[in-house]
PDB file of C-alpha atoms in Angstrom:
ATOM      1  CA  UNK A   1       0.000   0.000   0.000  1.00 91.00           C
ATOM      2  CA  UNK A   2       1.306   3.466  -0.913  1.00 94.00           C
ATOM      3  CA  UNK A   3       0.286   6.682   0.799  1.00 94.00           C
ATOM      4  CA  UNK A   4      -0.252   9.688  -1.474  1.00 93.00           C
ATOM      5  CA  UNK A   5      -1.234  13.184  -0.461  1.00 94.00           C
ATOM      6  CA  UNK A   6      -3.392  14.760  -3.160  1.00 92.00           C
ATOM      7  CA  UNK A   7      -4.310  18.397  -3.452  1.00 95.00           C
ATOM      8  CA  UNK A   8      -7.181  19.150  -5.820  1.00 94.00           C
ATOM      9  CA  UNK A   9      -8.609  22.392  -7.125  1.00 97.00           C
ATOM     10  CA  UNK A  10     -12.310  21.860  -7.715  1.00 97.00           C
ATOM     11  CA  UNK A  11     -15.275  24.152  -8.123  1.00 98.00           C
ATOM     12  CA  UNK A  12     -16.893  24.594  -4.718  1.00 98.00           C
ATOM     13  CA  UNK A  13     -20.175  22.994  -5.776  1.00 98.00           C
ATOM     14  CA  UNK A  14     -18.401  19.892  -7.087  1.00 98.00           C
ATOM     15  CA  UNK A  15     -16.263  19.608  -3.951  1.00 97.00           C
ATOM     16  CA  UNK A  16     -19.279  19.959  -1.661  1.00 98.00           C
ATOM     17  CA  UNK A  17     -21.360  17.413  -3.550  1.00 98.00           C
ATOM     18  CA  UNK A  18     -18.470  14.941  -3.796  1.00 98.00           C
ATOM     19  CA  UNK A  19     -17.800  15.284  -0.074  1.00 97.00           C
ATOM     20  CA  UNK A  20     -21.494  14.860   0.766  1.00 98.00           C
ATOM     21  CA  UNK A  21     -21.620  11.689  -1.353  1.00 97.00           C
ATOM     22  CA  UNK A  22     -18.465  10.284   0.276  1.00 97.00           C
ATOM     23  CA  UNK A  23     -16.432  10.466  -2.916  1.00 97.00           C
ATOM     24  CA  UNK A  24     -13.421  12.199  -1.385  1.00 96.00           C
ATOM     25  CA  UNK A  25     -12.315   9.426   0.960  1.00 95.00           C
ATOM     26  CA  UNK A  26      -9.545   6.978   0.092  1.00 95.00           C
ATOM     27  CA  UNK A  27     -11.741   3.977  -0.673  1.00 96.00           C
ATOM     28  CA  UNK A  28     -14.032   5.972  -2.972  1.00 97.00           C
ATOM     29  CA  UNK A  29     -11.108   7.490  -4.859  1.00 97.00           C
ATOM     30  CA  UNK A  30      -9.516   4.042  -5.139  1.00 97.00           C
ATOM     31  CA  UNK A  31     -12.736   2.710  -6.668  1.00 98.00           C
ATOM     32  CA  UNK A  32     -12.951   5.610  -9.107  1.00 98.00           C
ATOM     33  CA  UNK A  33      -9.323   5.111 -10.145  1.00 98.00           C
ATOM     34  CA  UNK A  34      -9.763   1.345 -10.559  1.00 98.00           C
ATOM     35  CA  UNK A  35     -12.804   1.866 -12.780  1.00 98.00           C
ATOM     36  CA  UNK A  36     -11.031   4.484 -14.893  1.00 99.00           C
ATOM     37  CA  UNK A  37      -7.957   2.278 -15.290  1.00 99.00           C
ATOM     38  CA  UNK A  38     -10.176  -0.630 -16.375  1.00 98.00           C
ATOM     39  CA  UNK A  39     -12.040   1.618 -18.813  1.00 98.00           C
ATOM     40  CA  UNK A  40      -8.769   2.806 -20.337  1.00 99.00           C
ATOM     41  CA  UNK A  41      -7.449  -0.762 -20.694  1.00 98.00           C
ATOM     42  CA  UNK A  42     -10.626  -1.751 -22.537  1.00 98.00           C
ATOM     43  CA  UNK A  43     -10.397   1.364 -24.717  1.00 98.00           C
ATOM     44  CA  UNK A  44      -6.774   0.531 -25.525  1.00 98.00           C
ATOM     45  CA  UNK A  45      -7.712  -3.044 -26.424  1.00 98.00           C
ATOM     46  CA  UNK A  46     -10.417  -1.873 -28.824  1.00 98.00           C
ATOM     47  CA  UNK A  47      -8.047   0.695 -30.364  1.00 98.00           C
ATOM     48  CA  UNK A  48      -5.492  -2.064 -30.958  1.00 97.00           C
ATOM     49  CA  UNK A  49      -8.193  -4.257 -32.513  1.00 96.00           C
ATOM     50  CA  UNK A  50      -9.189  -1.384 -34.809  1.00 97.00           C
ATOM     51  CA  UNK A  51      -5.560  -0.876 -35.873  1.00 96.00           C
ATOM     52  CA  UNK A  52      -5.190  -4.593 -36.524  1.00 92.00           C
ATOM     53  CA  UNK A  53      -8.396  -4.683 -38.565  1.00 91.00           C
ATOM     54  CA  UNK A  54      -7.076  -1.809 -40.694  1.00 95.00           C
ATOM     55  CA  UNK A  55      -3.963  -3.762 -41.744  1.00 94.00           C
ATOM     56  CA  UNK A  56      -4.482  -4.790 -45.376  1.00 94.00           C
ATOM     57  CA  UNK A  57      -3.566  -8.454 -45.085  1.00 91.00           C
ATOM     58  CA  UNK A  58      -5.430 -11.260 -46.814  1.00 92.00           C
ATOM     59  CA  UNK A  59      -7.177 -13.682 -44.447  1.00 88.00           C
ATOM     60  CA  UNK A  60      -5.412 -16.942 -43.637  1.00 91.00           C
ATOM     61  CA  UNK A  61      -6.528 -20.059 -45.435  1.00 96.00           C
ATOM     62  CA  UNK A  62      -7.702 -23.003 -43.358  1.00 97.00           C
ATOM     63  CA  UNK A  63      -4.370 -24.781 -43.853  1.00 97.00           C
ATOM     64  CA  UNK A  64      -2.375 -21.658 -42.913  1.00 97.00           C
ATOM     65  CA  UNK A  65      -4.492 -21.219 -39.798  1.00 96.00           C
ATOM     66  CA  UNK A  66      -3.986 -24.858 -38.821  1.00 98.00           C
ATOM     67  CA  UNK A  67      -0.211 -24.493 -39.317  1.00 98.00           C
ATOM     68  CA  UNK A  68      -0.173 -21.401 -37.074  1.00 97.00           C
ATOM     69  CA  UNK A  69      -2.138 -23.222 -34.367  1.00 98.00           C
ATOM     70  CA  UNK A  70       0.224 -26.209 -34.523  1.00 98.00           C
ATOM     71  CA  UNK A  71       3.277 -23.936 -34.304  1.00 98.00           C
ATOM     72  CA  UNK A  72       1.847 -22.047 -31.317  1.00 97.00           C
ATOM     73  CA  UNK A  73       1.039 -25.296 -29.522  1.00 97.00           C
ATOM     74  CA  UNK A  74       4.534 -26.628 -30.220  1.00 96.00           C
ATOM     75  CA  UNK A  75       6.092 -23.437 -28.794  1.00 96.00           C
ATOM     76  CA  UNK A  76       3.892 -23.690 -25.704  1.00 95.00           C
ATOM     77  CA  UNK A  77       4.777 -27.357 -25.171  1.00 94.00           C
ATOM     78  CA  UNK A  78       8.488 -26.588 -25.614  1.00 93.00           C
ATOM     79  CA  UNK A  79       8.388 -23.734 -23.107  1.00 90.00           C
ATOM     80  CA  UNK A  80       6.567 -25.895 -20.530  1.00 85.00           C
ATOM     81  CA  UNK A  81       8.977 -28.802 -21.053  1.00 79.00           C
ATOM     82  CA  UNK A  82      12.062 -26.762 -20.104  1.00 70.00           C
ATOM     83  CA  UNK A  83      13.394 -27.365 -16.590  1.00 70.00           C
ATOM     84  CA  UNK A  84      12.991 -24.364 -14.328  1.00 61.00           C
TER      85      UNK A  84
END
């Protein structure tokens, strides 16, 4: 756990309402930050998917797809078989 001291400049009405609703305590701010971080991760994932969809590559054939799956499985098996 890390302790941070935050100083915010907010309009008085926002500060009063947030305080009245309990949004200025540590647990509430933690929840707000967690939700925003999750939202940004999802947004980043969709942005990456959009960029990938924009790449002008032809789709894989069934045999190419099967070869890729086999290669990935072989790499996974090889990495799990190594002594640690």
